[in-house]
Amino acid sequence: MSDTADTEDNQDMLPSLVQQIVQRITAGEVPIKNIERELICPICKELFTHPLILPCQHSVCHKCVRELLLLNHEDSFDAGSECSLPGSPGPRSRVPSPSMERLDRLARSGSISSPGWRRGSVTPRVTTFPCPGCQHDVDLGERGMSMLFRNFTLESIVERYRQAARAAVAIMCNMCKPPQQEATKSCMDCKASYCNECFKFHHPWGTPKAQHEYVGPTMNFRPKVLMCPEHEMEKVNMYCEVCRRPVCHLCKLGGSHANHKVTSMSSAYKILKEKLSKSIHYLISKEDQVRTQISHLEVLINETEENGQVAECGAYEHFERLFQTLQERKSEMLNSIEQSRTRRLEQLRGQVEEYQGMLENSGLVGYAQEVLKETDQSCFVQTAKQLHTRIAKSTESLRTFHPAANPSFDEFVLETSREETMLKELCFGGVPEPPIIDLSRSHVYNEGLLCWQLAEDTLATDHQVLEYRRLGAEQDGDSRWRLTDRVYGPSTVVCDLEADSLYSFRVRSCRNSLYSPYSPEVTFHTPPAPAFGFLFNDNCGFSSERLALSRRRDSVESMAGMAFLLAAERVQTGSYMGLDYIIGDTGISQGRHYWAFRVEPHSYLVKVGVASDSKLLEWFHNPRDTSSPRYDHDSGHDSGSEDTCYDLSQPFTLLTVGMGKMFLPKASISAGSDHGDHSNRVLPMPQRIGVCLDYDAGRVYFYDADTMRCLYERQVDCSGTMYPAFGLMGSGKVHLEEFITEKRLSYM
């Protein structure tokens, strides 16, 4: 009841915050156009109408979600919490489905994801669409829009903004007969607005309606208490920190949030309000800095505009010169082709006329036939000598026929592939921008995976070159930069790195033989031993009732199973809860080995380390009773019993991690420190934890895998085969590093 009361009190406080915002708008402290940008739906580009909160925390209009989902059946107008309120007034609104043309256009444009959609389907059921704000896929599941909360706070701000923007246009009474009177108050229970007379008439003194809650005139009738979309009869009274949404107690007990960390609504309200207030106060205190940066950005905008125009003019001039040169060469070549064509046609036509003269009764043959009719011998000889020479030439040309000109124009065929390649590779951007090495995706073991990103507005590059060197190797004379082969992608693998060494990496891009400057150097510390590859073992001692293993066996999560709930009634105060253990599928019997993993920040209690096969037999074969306070060196209870055995060489070593912290055993603190001071033993949990086992030396080390700083070490009995071991209790999840699992997965 207290959480519910806190929830109601907190919601009653929200209108005051909204009122402050509206007062600032009305007073002119906040420009309306600046507020309006925050109140525009990213889909319809209009002010929000009944906004819904998506799982990614962005808001979208109710009608816009309907249109994206392409539902062809009647849906509740009041989505989310209000749909579960019995007796909510107002008929269900029916929004007609988009046409087939609209459907095809959305599907082709990629605006929706429509699994199971068929052309012949009349009522497609689409439950997945990309969020217009962050482009992440939003899957509403079978419940569809009914799982979404109405954003009543945003809705209130939008309505008050509308009133402020239109100079507080009067809201009319819903009960008056024409002519309607101006409303003076609105009833949140009746969800209607009244003038003074109508309010008295419909809320007579001494009746239950007289106890209704009323506010000033409004068009936004929000429910008093938010109801859970999954459990429609339950009020939300907790806040899930993993999913970042309100939940009810049933969601936590056995629903989808059973293994998630939740807080009370009042606590979440105070924390979020404090964070938001601090952020707002910080921004307000930095107003001068913001204005200075805005001025700087405006200068950059002007410079960008001017430089863009200069670059545009320069490019235009360069291309005009290229066009002019090409036009000149084009004219010269066309003239040469025309002259050659004319000359060849004249030669071929002359040859045709010559050959036509060889025909009977025409040309040369006809003339010779007439000469033969000459009877005067002296005249005949005088004419026939020259004629015989011509006929002899024609006869010879007939035997050795050869065209007077070549009809082919192969000598004028252009080979421009090299020039076309040069034009395509024409460098417009000059020296390319340097890439940036992505630290979040780059990891270094005995091999290094280096990833980088190019500038968003940069042109495509030909290739990248990665360089690296070992720091602190000047005395060995091996401090030179080493180059990798050309890389035609955003990442590469560097092999044969020395263990327990500090390496520096840098990368640069190349375009048209022009190299960019080097990226900022980044350093990585290699582990003290080669990477040990393994996956989680799903056979040896694995409890499927309390542990959920991923399909690839590279992550494990503890969950509250039915057996745990049934045993809850036998749990007494002060009893010890058993850990659920899981080990790696590969053992270690010699050498030095290193592996790394991540523990989810919301995990309650996770034990990480190593254990021998003999200890595993004891863990997995002893009876497990959640209500039995049996003694266990690794009970998970911080009583100090397991610290008393620190000086003894045990066949296992497990370090406690949970609730965003790492807990060191008491014996690891120096003798002069106060053992009762827990601050010396509690460290922030690293994002990545590394474990190194030196089997031959019988010693295990725990590292911050990002900085390779050793956090804790101790002796361990390695008389048997040692395995990576993990113990989980309550809500917890462990992910193995990809580099640790990829070699094992490649053989599966």
Short mmCIF file of C-alpha atoms in Angstrom, two decimals, residues 233-705:
data_model
loop_
_atom_site.label_atom_id
_atom_site.label_comp_id
_atom_site.label_asym_id
_atom_site.label_seq_id
_atom_site.Cartn_x
_atom_site.Cartn_y
_atom_site.Cartn_z
CA MET A 233 -5.88 -5.42 -12.88
CA GLU A 234 -2.59 -4.55 -11.16
CA LYS A 235 -1.20 -1.09 -10.47
CA VAL A 236 2.41 -0.38 -11.30
CA ASN A 237 4.36 0.19 -8.09
CA MET A 238 7.93 -0.68 -9.05
CA TYR A 239 10.46 0.37 -11.65
CA CYS A 240 12.61 -2.12 -13.61
CA GLU A 241 16.12 -0.71 -13.95
CA VAL A 242 17.01 -3.17 -16.73
CA CYS A 243 14.03 -2.49 -19.02
CA ARG A 244 13.59 1.09 -17.74
CA ARG A 245 9.83 0.90 -17.38
CA PRO A 246 7.23 0.68 -14.58
CA VAL A 247 6.16 -2.83 -13.55
CA CYS A 248 3.77 -4.40 -11.05
CA HIS A 249 4.56 -6.97 -8.36
CA LEU A 250 3.36 -9.85 -10.60
CA CYS A 251 5.89 -8.87 -13.26
CA LYS A 252 8.63 -9.21 -10.65
CA LEU A 253 7.39 -12.43 -9.05
CA GLY A 254 6.91 -14.60 -12.10
CA GLY A 255 6.80 -12.44 -15.19
CA SER A 256 9.35 -11.25 -17.70
CA HIS A 257 11.10 -9.11 -15.06
CA ALA A 258 11.66 -11.89 -12.49
CA ASN A 259 15.46 -11.80 -12.81
CA HIS A 260 15.73 -8.03 -13.24
CA LYS A 261 16.73 -5.49 -10.64
CA VAL A 262 13.75 -3.38 -9.59
CA THR A 263 13.25 -0.50 -7.18
CA SER A 264 10.19 1.05 -5.63
CA MET A 265 8.41 3.68 -7.66
CA SER A 266 9.05 6.31 -5.01
CA SER A 267 12.77 5.56 -5.04
CA ALA A 268 12.91 5.64 -8.85
CA TYR A 269 10.95 8.89 -8.84
CA LYS A 270 13.35 10.54 -6.40
CA ILE A 271 16.45 9.29 -8.20
CA LEU A 272 15.26 10.26 -11.69
CA LYS A 273 13.92 13.60 -10.50
CA GLU A 274 17.21 14.38 -8.78
CA LYS A 275 19.20 13.40 -11.87
CA LEU A 276 16.97 15.46 -14.14
CA SER A 277 17.10 18.45 -11.80
CA LYS A 278 20.89 18.28 -11.57
CA SER A 279 21.18 18.01 -15.35
CA ILE A 280 18.87 20.99 -15.87
CA HIS A 281 20.68 23.05 -13.26
CA TYR A 282 24.01 22.17 -14.84
CA LEU A 283 22.80 23.27 -18.28
CA ILE A 284 21.37 26.49 -16.85
CA SER A 285 24.65 27.21 -15.04
CA LYS A 286 26.50 26.72 -18.33
CA GLU A 287 24.26 29.08 -20.27
CA ASP A 288 27.10 31.46 -21.08
CA GLN A 289 29.22 28.57 -22.32
CA VAL A 290 26.33 27.29 -24.42
CA ARG A 291 25.80 30.72 -25.96
CA THR A 292 29.52 30.96 -26.72
CA GLN A 293 29.44 27.57 -28.40
CA ILE A 294 26.31 28.55 -30.34
CA SER A 295 28.12 31.66 -31.58
CA HIS A 296 31.08 29.50 -32.55
CA LEU A 297 28.77 27.11 -34.39
CA GLU A 298 27.11 30.00 -36.22
CA VAL A 299 30.56 31.18 -37.33
CA LEU A 300 31.30 27.64 -38.50
CA ILE A 301 27.99 27.61 -40.39
CA ASN A 302 28.91 30.81 -42.20
CA GLU A 303 32.40 29.51 -42.94
CA THR A 304 30.95 26.23 -44.16
CA GLU A 305 28.55 28.11 -46.44
CA GLU A 306 31.31 30.32 -47.83
CA ASN A 307 33.88 27.53 -48.20
CA GLY A 308 31.26 25.32 -49.81
CA GLN A 309 30.53 28.00 -52.40
CA VAL A 310 34.26 28.48 -53.05
CA ALA A 311 34.72 24.72 -53.42
CA GLU A 312 31.71 24.58 -55.73
CA CYS A 313 33.10 27.35 -57.94
CA GLY A 314 36.53 25.71 -57.99
CA ALA A 315 35.07 22.35 -58.96
CA TYR A 316 32.95 24.02 -61.65
CA GLU A 317 36.03 25.73 -63.13
CA HIS A 318 38.06 22.51 -63.09
CA PHE A 319 35.32 20.57 -64.81
CA GLU A 320 34.79 23.35 -67.33
CA ARG A 321 38.47 23.17 -68.26
CA LEU A 322 38.17 19.41 -68.57
CA PHE A 323 35.04 19.80 -70.69
CA GLN A 324 36.79 22.38 -72.88
CA THR A 325 39.81 20.15 -73.40
CA LEU A 326 37.58 17.19 -74.23
CA GLN A 327 35.52 19.35 -76.61
CA GLU A 328 38.66 20.47 -78.45
CA ARG A 329 39.92 16.91 -78.74
CA LYS A 330 36.48 15.82 -79.83
CA SER A 331 36.37 18.45 -82.62
CA GLU A 332 39.85 17.53 -83.85
CA MET A 333 39.01 13.85 -83.97
CA LEU A 334 35.68 14.36 -85.72
CA ASN A 335 37.38 16.53 -88.37
CA SER A 336 40.05 13.89 -88.95
CA ILE A 337 37.40 11.20 -89.33
CA GLU A 338 35.41 13.35 -91.79
CA GLN A 339 38.48 14.07 -93.97
CA SER A 340 39.49 10.42 -94.00
CA ARG A 341 35.95 9.33 -94.89
CA THR A 342 35.76 11.82 -97.81
CA ARG A 343 39.12 10.73 -99.22
CA ARG A 344 38.29 7.04 -99.02
CA LEU A 345 34.90 7.51 -100.65
CA GLU A 346 36.51 9.36 -103.57
CA GLN A 347 39.03 6.56 -104.04
CA LEU A 348 36.46 3.83 -103.89
CA ARG A 349 34.04 5.63 -106.23
CA GLY A 350 36.86 6.18 -108.74
CA GLN A 351 37.67 2.49 -108.60
CA VAL A 352 34.01 1.68 -109.21
CA GLU A 353 33.96 3.89 -112.33
CA GLU A 354 37.14 2.19 -113.58
CA TYR A 355 35.65 -1.25 -113.18
CA GLN A 356 32.41 -0.18 -114.81
CA GLY A 357 34.52 0.69 -117.92
CA MET A 358 35.51 -2.96 -118.20
CA LEU A 359 31.93 -3.93 -118.94
CA GLU A 360 30.89 -4.62 -122.54
CA ASN A 361 29.56 -1.67 -124.54
CA SER A 362 30.56 0.75 -121.82
CA GLY A 363 33.57 2.71 -120.86
CA LEU A 364 37.02 1.43 -121.86
CA VAL A 365 35.82 -1.80 -123.47
CA GLY A 366 33.28 0.00 -125.65
CA TYR A 367 35.91 2.50 -126.74
CA ALA A 368 38.32 -0.35 -127.64
CA GLN A 369 35.62 -2.06 -129.65
CA GLU A 370 35.17 1.13 -131.69
CA VAL A 371 38.95 1.41 -132.23
CA LEU A 372 39.01 -2.10 -133.68
CA LYS A 373 36.73 -0.89 -136.47
CA GLU A 374 39.50 1.42 -137.74
CA THR A 375 40.84 0.17 -141.18
CA ASP A 376 43.66 2.64 -141.63
CA GLN A 377 46.71 0.91 -140.27
CA SER A 378 48.71 3.98 -139.35
CA CYS A 379 45.79 5.59 -137.53
CA PHE A 380 44.97 2.31 -135.78
CA VAL A 381 48.54 1.86 -134.54
CA GLN A 382 48.68 5.43 -133.34
CA THR A 383 45.55 4.97 -131.16
CA ALA A 384 45.77 1.29 -130.20
CA LYS A 385 49.21 1.52 -128.54
CA GLN A 386 48.01 3.78 -125.72
CA LEU A 387 44.68 1.94 -125.50
CA HIS A 388 46.39 -1.42 -125.14
CA THR A 389 48.42 -0.07 -122.23
CA ARG A 390 45.25 0.98 -120.42
CA ILE A 391 43.54 -2.34 -121.07
CA ALA A 392 46.63 -4.21 -119.86
CA LYS A 393 46.51 -2.28 -116.58
CA SER A 394 42.81 -3.03 -116.20
CA THR A 395 43.44 -6.69 -116.86
CA GLU A 396 46.21 -6.75 -114.27
CA SER A 397 44.02 -5.01 -111.68
CA LEU A 398 41.29 -7.53 -112.37
CA ARG A 399 43.65 -10.41 -111.60
CA THR A 400 44.97 -8.77 -108.40
CA PHE A 401 41.82 -7.06 -107.11
CA HIS A 402 42.49 -4.72 -104.17
CA PRO A 403 40.15 -1.97 -102.91
CA ALA A 404 41.47 1.50 -103.31
CA ALA A 405 40.66 2.34 -99.68
CA ASN A 406 40.15 0.50 -96.39
CA PRO A 407 36.58 0.88 -95.12
CA SER A 408 37.67 0.25 -91.56
CA PHE A 409 38.20 3.15 -89.17
CA ASP A 410 40.02 1.16 -86.49
CA GLU A 411 42.71 3.78 -86.21
CA PHE A 412 40.09 6.19 -84.95
CA VAL A 413 38.70 3.88 -82.23
CA LEU A 414 39.50 5.36 -78.83
CA GLU A 415 40.86 3.33 -75.93
CA THR A 416 39.79 5.43 -72.96
CA SER A 417 39.62 2.83 -70.19
CA ARG A 418 42.74 4.25 -68.55
CA GLU A 419 41.38 7.78 -68.78
CA GLU A 420 37.98 6.67 -67.47
CA THR A 421 39.69 5.00 -64.54
CA MET A 422 41.63 8.17 -63.87
CA LEU A 423 38.44 10.21 -63.95
CA LYS A 424 36.68 7.81 -61.62
CA GLU A 425 39.63 7.95 -59.25
CA LEU A 426 39.86 11.70 -59.54
CA CYS A 427 40.55 12.91 -56.02
CA PHE A 428 38.10 15.57 -54.93
CA GLY A 429 38.76 15.45 -51.19
CA GLY A 430 42.50 15.81 -51.18
CA VAL A 431 44.11 14.16 -48.19
CA PRO A 432 41.58 11.81 -46.50
CA GLU A 433 40.50 12.24 -42.90
CA PRO A 434 42.26 9.96 -40.40
CA PRO A 435 40.22 7.04 -39.01
CA ILE A 436 39.56 6.63 -35.29
CA ILE A 437 40.29 3.35 -33.49
CA ASP A 438 37.16 2.06 -31.73
CA LEU A 439 38.19 1.15 -28.18
CA SER A 440 34.84 -0.48 -27.37
CA ARG A 441 35.23 -3.10 -30.13
CA SER A 442 39.00 -3.55 -30.04
CA HIS A 443 40.50 -6.22 -27.79
CA VAL A 444 44.06 -7.46 -27.45
CA TYR A 445 45.19 -10.87 -26.21
CA ASN A 446 48.13 -12.81 -27.67
CA GLU A 447 46.40 -11.72 -30.86
CA GLY A 448 44.80 -8.32 -31.25
CA LEU A 449 41.49 -7.39 -32.90
CA LEU A 450 41.66 -3.73 -33.91
CA CYS A 451 38.56 -1.94 -35.21
CA TRP A 452 38.24 1.62 -36.43
CA GLN A 453 35.72 4.06 -37.81
CA LEU A 454 35.96 6.54 -40.66
CA ALA A 455 34.53 10.02 -40.50
CA GLU A 456 30.83 10.01 -41.33
CA ASP A 457 31.07 12.50 -44.19
CA THR A 458 34.34 11.21 -45.63
CA LEU A 459 34.68 9.79 -49.14
CA ALA A 460 35.49 6.16 -49.74
CA THR A 461 39.12 5.18 -49.23
CA ASP A 462 41.22 2.63 -51.08
CA HIS A 463 42.64 0.87 -48.04
CA GLN A 464 43.93 1.33 -44.51
CA VAL A 465 47.31 0.56 -42.99
CA LEU A 466 47.67 -0.37 -39.31
CA GLU A 467 50.95 0.20 -37.50
CA TYR A 468 51.93 -1.01 -34.04
CA ARG A 469 54.95 -1.22 -31.79
CA ARG A 470 55.86 -2.56 -28.36
CA LEU A 471 56.46 0.14 -25.80
CA GLY A 472 59.36 -0.08 -23.39
CA ALA A 473 61.41 -2.16 -25.81
CA GLU A 474 64.02 0.51 -26.57
CA GLN A 475 66.68 -1.45 -24.71
CA ASP A 476 66.00 -4.44 -26.96
CA GLY A 477 66.24 -2.29 -30.07
CA ASP A 478 62.72 -3.35 -31.09
CA SER A 479 60.78 -0.11 -30.76
CA ARG A 480 60.19 0.41 -34.48
CA TRP A 481 56.71 0.62 -35.94
CA ARG A 482 55.52 -2.54 -37.68
CA LEU A 483 53.13 -2.36 -40.62
CA THR A 484 50.36 -4.76 -41.45
CA ASP A 485 49.31 -5.62 -44.98
CA ARG A 486 46.77 -3.42 -46.67
CA VAL A 487 43.38 -3.66 -44.97
CA TYR A 488 40.27 -3.27 -47.11
CA GLY A 489 37.78 -3.17 -44.24
CA PRO A 490 37.12 -1.61 -40.84
CA SER A 491 39.14 -4.13 -38.80
CA THR A 492 42.11 -6.46 -38.81
CA VAL A 493 43.82 -9.03 -36.59
CA VAL A 494 47.41 -8.62 -35.40
CA CYS A 495 49.16 -11.89 -34.51
CA ASP A 496 52.14 -12.94 -32.40
CA LEU A 497 51.96 -10.27 -29.70
CA GLU A 498 54.17 -10.82 -26.68
CA ALA A 499 52.52 -11.55 -23.35
CA ASP A 500 52.37 -8.96 -20.56
CA SER A 501 53.51 -6.14 -22.85
CA LEU A 502 52.22 -2.68 -23.67
CA TYR A 503 51.53 -2.03 -27.35
CA SER A 504 50.70 1.18 -29.16
CA PHE A 505 48.52 1.16 -32.30
CA ARG A 506 47.71 3.72 -34.97
CA VAL A 507 46.03 3.58 -38.38
CA ARG A 508 45.77 5.77 -41.44
CA SER A 509 43.79 5.73 -44.68
CA CYS A 510 44.93 5.91 -48.29
CA ARG A 511 43.07 7.33 -51.27
CA ASN A 512 44.66 7.81 -54.70
CA SER A 513 48.14 7.33 -53.23
CA LEU A 514 47.48 10.11 -50.72
CA TYR A 515 47.76 9.05 -47.08
CA SER A 516 45.80 10.59 -44.24
CA PRO A 517 47.44 11.69 -40.99
CA TYR A 518 47.76 8.98 -38.36
CA SER A 519 44.91 8.36 -35.99
CA PRO A 520 45.50 9.17 -32.32
CA GLU A 521 47.64 6.43 -30.80
CA VAL A 522 45.92 3.98 -28.46
CA THR A 523 47.63 1.58 -26.11
CA PHE A 524 46.64 -1.93 -25.05
CA HIS A 525 48.25 -4.16 -22.44
CA THR A 526 48.44 -7.79 -23.49
CA PRO A 527 47.47 -10.44 -20.91
CA PRO A 528 50.19 -12.23 -18.94
CA ALA A 529 49.47 -15.52 -20.71
CA PRO A 530 47.97 -16.85 -23.96
CA ALA A 531 44.19 -16.80 -24.26
CA PHE A 532 42.45 -19.95 -23.06
CA GLY A 533 39.45 -20.92 -25.19
CA PHE A 534 36.40 -22.62 -23.71
CA LEU A 535 32.61 -22.59 -23.55
CA PHE A 536 30.26 -23.18 -20.65
CA ASN A 537 29.76 -26.89 -19.86
CA ASP A 538 26.09 -27.88 -20.09
CA ASN A 539 26.63 -31.43 -18.78
CA CYS A 540 28.77 -31.44 -15.65
CA GLY A 541 26.58 -30.30 -12.75
CA PHE A 542 24.58 -27.87 -14.89
CA SER A 543 21.17 -27.03 -13.40
CA SER A 544 18.71 -26.19 -16.17
CA GLU A 545 16.08 -25.25 -13.55
CA ARG A 546 18.12 -22.36 -12.18
CA LEU A 547 20.57 -21.53 -14.95
CA ALA A 548 19.74 -20.43 -18.50
CA LEU A 549 22.50 -21.11 -21.04
CA SER A 550 22.67 -19.35 -24.39
CA ARG A 551 22.49 -21.41 -27.56
CA ARG A 552 26.18 -20.78 -28.29
CA ARG A 553 27.07 -21.61 -24.66
CA ASP A 554 28.97 -18.33 -24.32
CA SER A 555 26.71 -16.73 -21.67
CA VAL A 556 24.83 -18.00 -18.61
CA GLU A 557 22.08 -16.37 -16.54
CA SER A 558 20.64 -17.41 -13.19
CA MET A 559 16.88 -17.39 -12.88
CA ALA A 560 14.32 -18.10 -10.18
CA GLY A 561 12.90 -21.47 -11.19
CA MET A 562 9.89 -23.31 -9.81
CA ALA A 563 12.05 -25.41 -7.49
CA PHE A 564 13.42 -22.24 -5.92
CA LEU A 565 9.93 -20.88 -5.32
CA LEU A 566 8.68 -24.17 -3.84
CA ALA A 567 11.63 -24.24 -1.46
CA ALA A 568 10.99 -20.68 -0.31
CA GLU A 569 8.48 -21.78 2.31
CA ARG A 570 11.21 -23.88 3.99
CA VAL A 571 13.76 -21.07 4.13
CA GLN A 572 14.29 -19.82 7.66
CA THR A 573 15.92 -16.64 8.86
CA GLY A 574 19.71 -16.84 8.71
CA SER A 575 19.82 -19.85 6.39
CA TYR A 576 22.40 -20.18 3.66
CA MET A 577 21.32 -20.14 0.01
CA GLY A 578 23.24 -22.49 -2.25
CA LEU A 579 25.16 -21.28 -5.29
CA ASP A 580 24.46 -22.69 -8.74
CA TYR A 581 27.82 -23.65 -10.23
CA ILE A 582 28.85 -23.93 -13.88
CA ILE A 583 32.32 -24.61 -15.28
CA GLY A 584 34.18 -24.43 -18.57
CA ASP A 585 34.13 -27.40 -20.92
CA THR A 586 37.94 -27.52 -21.14
CA GLY A 587 40.37 -28.23 -18.29
CA ILE A 588 43.92 -27.07 -17.57
CA SER A 589 46.70 -29.44 -16.53
CA GLN A 590 49.82 -27.39 -17.29
CA GLY A 591 51.14 -23.98 -18.34
CA ARG A 592 49.82 -20.44 -17.96
CA HIS A 593 46.40 -19.49 -19.33
CA TYR A 594 44.22 -16.36 -19.39
CA TRP A 595 40.52 -15.76 -20.06
CA ALA A 596 38.17 -12.78 -19.73
CA PHE A 597 34.44 -12.25 -19.30
CA ARG A 598 31.81 -9.67 -18.41
CA VAL A 599 29.42 -9.73 -15.45
CA GLU A 600 26.18 -7.80 -15.93
CA PRO A 601 26.08 -4.76 -13.60
CA HIS A 602 22.64 -5.73 -12.25
CA SER A 603 23.89 -9.15 -11.08
CA TYR A 604 23.20 -9.82 -7.40
CA LEU A 605 25.98 -12.32 -6.55
CA VAL A 606 28.44 -14.05 -8.87
CA LYS A 607 31.53 -16.06 -7.88
CA VAL A 608 34.34 -16.24 -10.45
CA GLY A 609 37.62 -18.13 -10.41
CA VAL A 610 39.00 -21.67 -10.75
CA ALA A 611 38.30 -25.05 -9.18
CA SER A 612 39.87 -28.52 -9.38
CA ASP A 613 38.01 -31.64 -10.51
CA SER A 614 38.03 -32.97 -6.93
CA LYS A 615 36.31 -29.86 -5.58
CA LEU A 616 33.79 -29.97 -8.42
CA LEU A 617 32.79 -33.52 -7.42
CA GLU A 618 32.10 -32.24 -3.91
CA TRP A 619 30.04 -29.31 -5.19
CA PHE A 620 28.00 -31.19 -7.75
CA HIS A 621 27.33 -34.41 -5.83
CA ASN A 622 26.50 -33.08 -2.36
CA PRO A 623 22.75 -32.71 -1.77
CA ARG A 624 21.52 -29.16 -2.30
CA ASP A 625 18.95 -27.82 0.12
CA THR A 626 18.15 -24.12 0.01
CA SER A 627 16.86 -24.23 3.58
CA SER A 628 19.86 -26.04 5.05
CA PRO A 629 22.49 -23.82 6.70
CA ARG A 630 25.28 -26.22 5.82
CA TYR A 631 28.89 -25.03 6.07
CA ASP A 632 30.53 -24.12 2.79
CA HIS A 633 33.79 -22.25 2.26
CA ASP A 634 32.03 -20.56 -0.66
CA SER A 635 28.58 -20.09 0.78
CA GLY A 636 28.25 -16.57 -0.52
CA HIS A 637 27.75 -15.30 3.06
CA ASP A 638 30.33 -12.69 3.98
CA SER A 639 31.03 -14.07 7.46
CA GLY A 640 34.76 -14.36 7.03
CA SER A 641 34.82 -18.14 7.36
CA GLU A 642 36.37 -18.59 3.95
CA ASP A 643 39.00 -15.97 4.76
CA THR A 644 40.28 -18.01 7.68
CA CYS A 645 41.61 -20.55 5.21
CA TYR A 646 43.51 -17.99 3.15
CA ASP A 647 46.92 -19.25 4.17
CA LEU A 648 45.96 -22.80 3.23
CA SER A 649 46.31 -23.92 -0.38
CA GLN A 650 42.77 -24.78 -1.41
CA PRO A 651 41.77 -26.65 -4.62
CA PHE A 652 39.64 -23.68 -5.64
CA THR A 653 39.61 -19.88 -5.56
CA LEU A 654 36.49 -17.84 -6.18
CA LEU A 655 36.14 -14.08 -5.98
CA THR A 656 32.80 -12.43 -5.16
CA VAL A 657 31.27 -9.98 -7.64
CA GLY A 658 27.84 -8.41 -7.41
CA MET A 659 25.71 -5.27 -7.31
CA GLY A 660 28.32 -3.39 -9.31
CA LYS A 661 31.09 -4.19 -6.82
CA MET A 662 34.01 -6.58 -6.43
CA PHE A 663 34.70 -7.90 -2.92
CA LEU A 664 38.26 -8.88 -1.94
CA PRO A 665 38.91 -11.41 0.87
CA LYS A 666 39.97 -9.93 4.19
CA ALA A 667 43.34 -11.65 4.16
CA SER A 668 44.25 -9.78 0.96
CA ILE A 669 44.33 -6.49 2.93
CA SER A 670 47.61 -5.46 4.50
CA ALA A 671 48.13 -6.33 8.18
CA GLY A 672 48.19 -2.70 9.25
CA SER A 673 44.73 -1.93 7.85
CA ASP A 674 41.48 -2.16 9.72
CA HIS A 675 39.81 -5.44 8.79
CA GLY A 676 36.50 -4.00 9.79
CA ASP A 677 36.81 -1.28 7.18
CA HIS A 678 34.90 -2.69 4.22
CA SER A 679 35.85 0.24 1.96
CA ASN A 680 39.34 -1.23 1.56
CA ARG A 681 37.89 -4.53 0.39
CA VAL A 682 35.18 -3.24 -1.95
CA LEU A 683 36.20 -2.16 -5.45
CA PRO A 684 34.06 -0.97 -8.36
CA MET A 685 33.31 -3.93 -10.59
CA PRO A 686 35.41 -3.73 -13.78
CA GLN A 687 33.57 -3.80 -17.07
CA ARG A 688 35.69 -6.80 -18.07
CA ILE A 689 37.30 -9.22 -15.61
CA GLY A 690 40.34 -11.33 -16.47
CA VAL A 691 41.62 -14.48 -14.76
CA CYS A 692 45.11 -15.91 -15.19
CA LEU A 693 46.00 -19.37 -13.88
CA ASP A 694 49.67 -20.36 -13.55
CA TYR A 695 49.22 -24.13 -13.15
CA ASP A 696 52.90 -24.93 -12.69
CA ALA A 697 53.38 -22.23 -10.02
CA GLY A 698 50.01 -22.98 -8.38
CA ARG A 699 48.83 -19.38 -8.42
CA VAL A 700 45.77 -17.55 -9.74
CA TYR A 701 45.47 -13.84 -10.60
CA PHE A 702 42.44 -11.60 -11.12
CA TYR A 703 42.70 -8.56 -13.42
CA ASP A 704 40.81 -5.55 -14.64
CA ALA A 705 40.84 -6.72 -18.25
#
